Coordinates of C-alpha atoms and ligand atoms in Angstrom, one line a residue:
M56 CA -0.1 -0.3 -0.1
S57 CA 1.2 3.7 -0.5
R58 CA 1.7 6.5 1.6
I59 CA 1.7 9.7 0.5
V60 CA 2.2 13.4 1.9
T61 CA 0.1 16.3 1.0
V62 CA 2.1 19.9 1.9
Q63 CA -0.8 22.3 1.6
D64 CA -2.6 24.4 3.7
I65 CA -5.9 23.6 5.8
S66 CA -8.9 26.7 4.8
C67 CA -11.0 25.1 8.1
V68 CA -14.0 25.9 5.4
G69 CA -14.3 26.0 2.0
Q70 CA -14.2 22.4 0.4
C71 CA -10.2 23.1 -0.7
S72 CA -6.6 21.9 -0.1
I73 CA -6.3 19.6 2.5
T74 CA -10.2 19.1 3.4
V75 CA -10.4 18.4 -0.3
A76 CA -6.9 16.1 -0.3
L77 CA -7.8 13.9 2.7
P78 CA -11.2 12.5 1.7
I79 CA -9.9 12.1 -1.6
V80 CA -6.5 10.8 -1.8
S81 CA -8.1 7.9 1.2
A82 CA -10.4 6.9 -1.4
F83 CA -8.1 5.3 -3.5
G84 CA -7.0 3.4 -0.2
V85 CA -3.8 5.3 0.2
E86 CA -2.6 6.5 3.8
T87 CA -2.7 10.4 3.7
S88 CA -0.5 12.1 5.8
I89 CA -0.7 15.7 5.5
L90 CA 2.0 18.5 6.4
P91 CA 0.2 22.0 6.9
S92 CA 1.3 24.8 5.3
A93 CA -0.5 27.5 7.0
V94 CA -4.4 27.7 8.7
L95 CA -7.0 30.0 7.6
S96 CA -10.4 30.7 8.4
T97 CA -11.4 29.9 5.1
H98 CA -9.5 30.1 1.8
T99 CA -9.0 33.4 0.5
G100 CA -11.4 33.5 -2.8
G101 CA -14.0 35.8 -2.4
F102 CA -14.0 35.9 1.8
K103 CA -13.3 39.0 3.7
G104 CA -11.3 39.3 7.0
F105 CA -10.4 35.1 6.6
T106 CA -8.0 34.8 9.1
F107 CA -4.3 33.4 8.4
R108 CA -1.6 31.4 10.5
D109 CA 1.8 30.9 8.8
L110 CA 3.2 27.6 9.8
T111 CA 6.5 27.6 7.7
E112 CA 8.6 27.2 11.5
D113 CA 6.7 24.6 12.4
M114 CA 7.8 22.5 8.9
P115 CA 11.3 21.5 9.6
G116 CA 10.3 20.2 13.0
I117 CA 8.1 18.0 11.5
Y118 CA 9.6 16.2 9.0
R119 CA 12.6 16.0 10.9
H120 CA 10.9 14.2 13.5
W121 CA 9.2 11.7 10.2
H122 CA 12.9 10.9 9.5
A123 CA 14.3 10.0 12.9
E124 CA 10.8 7.7 13.1
K125 CA 11.9 6.4 9.7
I126 CA 8.7 7.2 8.1
D127 CA 9.1 7.3 4.4
F128 CA 6.7 8.3 1.7
D129 CA 5.8 7.2 -2.1
A130 CA 4.7 10.8 -2.4
I131 CA 4.6 14.2 -1.5
Y132 CA 2.1 16.1 -2.9
T133 CA 2.1 19.8 -2.9
G134 CA -0.3 22.7 -3.1
Y135 CA -1.5 25.9 -2.0
L136 CA 2.0 27.4 0.1
G137 CA 1.8 29.7 2.8
N138 CA 5.4 31.5 2.4
A139 CA 7.7 31.2 -0.4
R140 CA 10.2 29.8 2.5
Q141 CA 8.4 26.8 2.1
V142 CA 10.2 26.3 -1.5
D143 CA 13.4 25.0 0.6
Y144 CA 12.0 22.8 3.7
I145 CA 9.6 20.8 0.5
L146 CA 13.2 20.1 -1.4
E147 CA 15.3 19.2 1.9
M148 CA 12.0 17.5 3.3
A149 CA 12.6 15.5 0.3
S150 CA 15.8 14.4 0.4
M151 CA 14.6 13.0 3.8
V152 CA 11.7 11.1 3.9
L153 CA 11.0 10.4 0.0
K154 CA 11.7 7.4 -1.2
K155 CA 14.1 6.3 -3.8
N156 CA 11.9 6.6 -6.9
G157 CA 9.2 8.3 -5.0
L158 CA 7.6 11.0 -6.6
L159 CA 7.1 15.0 -6.5
I160 CA 3.8 15.9 -7.7
V161 CA 3.8 19.9 -7.8
D162 CA 0.3 21.5 -7.7
P163 CA 1.8 24.9 -8.4
A164 CA -1.8 26.7 -7.3
M165 CA -1.1 30.8 -6.7
A166 CA -3.5 31.7 -10.2
D167 CA -6.5 32.0 -11.8
Y168 CA -7.8 33.6 -14.8
G169 CA -4.3 35.3 -15.4
K170 CA -4.4 37.0 -11.6
L171 CA -2.7 35.5 -8.3
Y172 CA -4.1 34.9 -5.8
T173 CA -4.4 37.3 -2.6
G174 CA -0.9 37.7 -1.2
F175 CA 1.4 36.1 -3.4
D176 CA 4.2 38.5 -5.4
D177 CA 6.7 37.7 -7.8
A178 CA 9.7 36.3 -5.4
F179 CA 6.8 33.5 -4.7
V180 CA 6.3 33.0 -8.0
A181 CA 10.1 32.8 -8.9
E182 CA 10.5 30.0 -5.8
M183 CA 7.4 28.0 -6.7
A184 CA 9.1 28.1 -10.5
R185 CA 12.2 26.7 -8.5
L186 CA 10.0 24.1 -6.8
C187 CA 8.3 22.9 -10.2
S188 CA 11.8 22.6 -11.6
H189 CA 12.5 19.5 -9.1
A190 CA 9.1 18.3 -10.1
D191 CA 8.3 14.3 -11.0
Y192 CA 4.9 16.1 -12.2
V193 CA 3.6 19.5 -12.6
L194 CA 0.3 20.5 -12.9
P195 CA -0.7 24.4 -13.3
N196 CA -3.5 25.8 -14.7
I197 CA -2.6 27.9 -17.6
S198 CA -2.4 31.8 -15.4
E199 CA -0.3 29.6 -13.0
A200 CA 1.8 28.3 -15.8
A201 CA 2.1 32.1 -17.8
F202 CA 3.5 32.9 -14.4
I203 CA 6.1 30.4 -13.6
L204 CA 7.6 30.8 -17.1
K205 CA 7.1 34.6 -17.5
E206 CA 5.1 34.1 -20.8
K207 CA 1.4 36.4 -21.3
Y208 CA -1.6 34.6 -20.4
V209 CA -4.4 34.1 -22.8
G210 CA -7.6 33.7 -21.3
E211 CA -9.4 32.7 -24.6
G212 CA -8.6 31.5 -28.7
Y213 CA -5.3 30.4 -27.7
D214 CA -3.8 27.8 -30.3
R215 CA -2.3 24.1 -30.0
A216 CA 1.6 25.8 -30.8
Y217 CA 0.6 28.2 -27.6
V218 CA -0.5 25.2 -25.0
E219 CA 2.5 22.9 -26.3
N220 CA 5.2 25.7 -25.7
L221 CA 4.0 26.3 -22.1
C222 CA 4.3 22.6 -22.0
K223 CA 7.5 22.5 -23.4
K224 CA 8.9 25.2 -21.7
L225 CA 7.7 24.0 -18.2
H226 CA 9.6 20.6 -19.1
A227 CA 12.6 22.7 -20.1
L228 CA 12.9 24.4 -16.5
G229 CA 13.0 20.7 -15.0
A230 CA 9.5 19.2 -14.3
K231 CA 10.1 15.9 -15.6
N232 CA 5.8 15.6 -17.0
V233 CA 3.7 18.5 -17.5
I234 CA -0.2 18.3 -16.9
L235 CA -2.0 21.5 -17.8
T236 CA -5.2 22.4 -17.3
G237 CA -7.8 24.2 -18.0
V238 CA -7.4 24.3 -21.4
G239 CA -9.8 24.6 -24.3
F240 CA -9.5 25.6 -27.8
S241 CA -13.6 26.4 -28.7
A242 CA -16.5 28.2 -26.4
D243 CA -18.1 24.4 -24.8
Q244 CA -14.6 22.5 -24.4
L245 CA -12.4 22.6 -21.7
G246 CA -9.8 19.5 -20.3
V247 CA -6.2 19.2 -19.5
A248 CA -2.6 18.5 -21.9
V249 CA -0.5 15.9 -21.0
Y250 CA 3.4 16.0 -21.8
D251 CA 6.0 13.4 -20.9
G252 CA 8.9 15.7 -22.7
K253 CA 8.5 13.6 -26.0
T254 CA 4.3 14.1 -26.8
V255 CA 1.6 16.4 -25.5
E256 CA -2.0 14.2 -25.6
Y257 CA -5.4 15.9 -24.6
Y258 CA -8.6 15.4 -22.7
F259 CA -11.4 17.2 -23.3
N260 CA -14.9 17.5 -21.7
K261 CA -17.9 19.7 -22.7
R262 CA -17.1 22.5 -20.4
E263 CA -19.4 23.6 -17.9
E264 CA -20.7 26.7 -17.2
R265 CA -20.4 27.5 -14.1
N266 CA -16.4 28.7 -13.0
S267 CA -16.0 26.9 -9.3
H268 CA -13.3 27.3 -7.0
G269 CA -10.9 24.6 -5.3
T270 CA -11.7 22.9 -8.5
G271 CA -7.9 22.8 -9.1
D272 CA -7.2 21.2 -5.7
I273 CA -10.3 18.5 -6.8
F274 CA -8.7 17.5 -10.0
A275 CA -4.8 17.6 -8.4
S276 CA -6.1 15.0 -5.4
V277 CA -7.4 12.8 -8.2
F278 CA -4.6 13.3 -10.2
S279 CA -2.3 12.3 -7.3
G280 CA -4.4 8.9 -5.9
A281 CA -5.3 8.2 -9.5
L282 CA -1.6 7.7 -10.0
V283 CA 0.4 6.3 -7.0
T284 CA -2.3 3.9 -7.0
G285 CA -1.0 2.6 -10.4
R286 CA -2.4 4.6 -13.4
T287 CA -0.2 6.3 -16.3
A288 CA -0.5 10.0 -16.1
Y289 CA -2.9 10.4 -19.1
A290 CA -5.5 7.9 -17.0
A291 CA -4.8 9.5 -13.9
A292 CA -5.3 13.3 -15.8
A293 CA -8.3 12.2 -17.4
L294 CA -10.1 10.4 -14.3
A295 CA -9.3 13.3 -12.3
A296 CA -11.0 15.8 -15.1
D297 CA -14.3 13.3 -15.1
F298 CA -14.1 13.6 -11.5
T299 CA -14.3 17.7 -11.5
V300 CA -16.6 18.1 -13.6
K301 CA -19.4 15.2 -11.9
A302 CA -18.0 16.9 -8.9
I303 CA -18.9 20.9 -10.8
Q304 CA -22.3 18.8 -12.2
A305 CA -23.0 17.9 -8.4
T306 CA -23.3 21.3 -7.5
A307 CA -25.6 22.7 -10.1
D308 CA -28.9 22.5 -8.5
D309 CA -27.4 25.1 -5.6
P310 CA -26.3 28.5 -6.8
T311 CA -26.1 29.9 -3.4
H312 CA -23.3 27.3 -2.8
T313 CA -20.8 29.4 -4.7
Y314 CA -17.6 28.9 -2.2
G315 CA -16.9 25.5 -3.6
V316 CA -18.7 22.4 -5.1
K317 CA -19.5 19.3 -3.7
F318 CA -17.4 16.6 -4.4
E319 CA -18.6 14.8 -1.8
K320 CA -21.0 13.4 -3.4
V321 CA -18.9 12.3 -6.0
I322 CA -16.5 9.9 -3.8
P323 CA -18.6 6.8 -4.9
F324 CA -16.9 7.4 -8.8
I325 CA -13.7 6.8 -7.2
T326 CA -14.6 3.9 -5.2
D327 CA -16.5 2.1 -7.7
N328 CA -13.9 2.0 -10.3
L329 CA -11.1 0.8 -8.5
Ligands
PXL593 O1 -7.8 26.4 -4.0 C1 -6.6 26.6 -4.2 C2 -6.5 27.5 -2.7 C3 -5.7 27.1 -2.1 N1 -5.9 27.4 -0.4 C4 -6.2 28.9 -0.4 C5 -6.4 29.4 -1.4 C6 -6.8 29.0 -2.7 C7 -7.6 29.5 -3.8 O2 -7.6 31.2 -3.5 O3 -7.2 30.8 -0.8 C8 -6.0 29.1 1.3

C-alpha cells in the first residue's frame, strides 16, 4: 500500500486544499499524511477578513521527526503554500523522507484567470517555479504556467502552439511531466494537456457553465491518488478531469453554494472504479 504526504493549507471552511485532498486520496485506499503549510479560517477567494496562520517554521521540525522515526513516503504532493520559504523546506523534506523513486507532485496553486491569489507576489512565483523544476509531475493551470514561465497569459482564443509551448518550457525548466489544466480550444470544451517530454496528449470534456472554486485542488488530488495506485499520467488526468466535471455538476442544483463544489457526492465514482 502506498503512503503519500500532502503539503498544503488547512482552509477550515472552503472545500479546498487539505479538506479535499484527505478524503479524495484516501478514497483510493492510499494512506494520506499531511503537512499543513498554513491554517486559514476560509480560503482567500471571495471571503473577506479571513484569518491566516503561517506554519512555515513548524515544517522542518515535523519532517525531521518523521525522518528520525524512519517514516518515508511514496509521494509528496504539494499544493497551496503559505510562504515562499516553504520551498526550501519541501526540497529538504524530499531529500529526507521521500523514498528512492518516490514521486514529487507539484500543484503550483497560486493563480487563476491571469491573476495571482491574494497575498502572492513575484518572489513567491520565483520560488514556486524552482519547486516545479524539481517535480516529477507539475499540474498548473494556464495562468500558473504563464506566471512561472513569464509568458503572456491568454484567457481564450489561443491555439495548440501556445499550449504546447507552455508544456515544453515547463519541461525544459526541469519538470519531468506536465499536466496543464483548464485547456480549451473552443467555447464548449475544457480539459487537460499531458506532456511527458515526447508527445502532448489531450483529454477534453464539455465545458461546464459555472467557474468553481477549489476545482484545481480536486483535480490534483484525484490525479495524485490515481497515479500512486498505478494509473498512467494520462489515465490519471482523464479520471481527475471526469471527477472534477461531476463535482461541478453535483453542485449545479444549488446556486447559493458559491465557495466550492460538492465533491463529496462524487466520491463513489472513485471507490466504484478501483
Ligand atoms: O484552491 C486553491 C486555494 C487553496 N488554499 C487557499 C486558497 C486557494 C485559492 O484561492 O485561497 C487558502
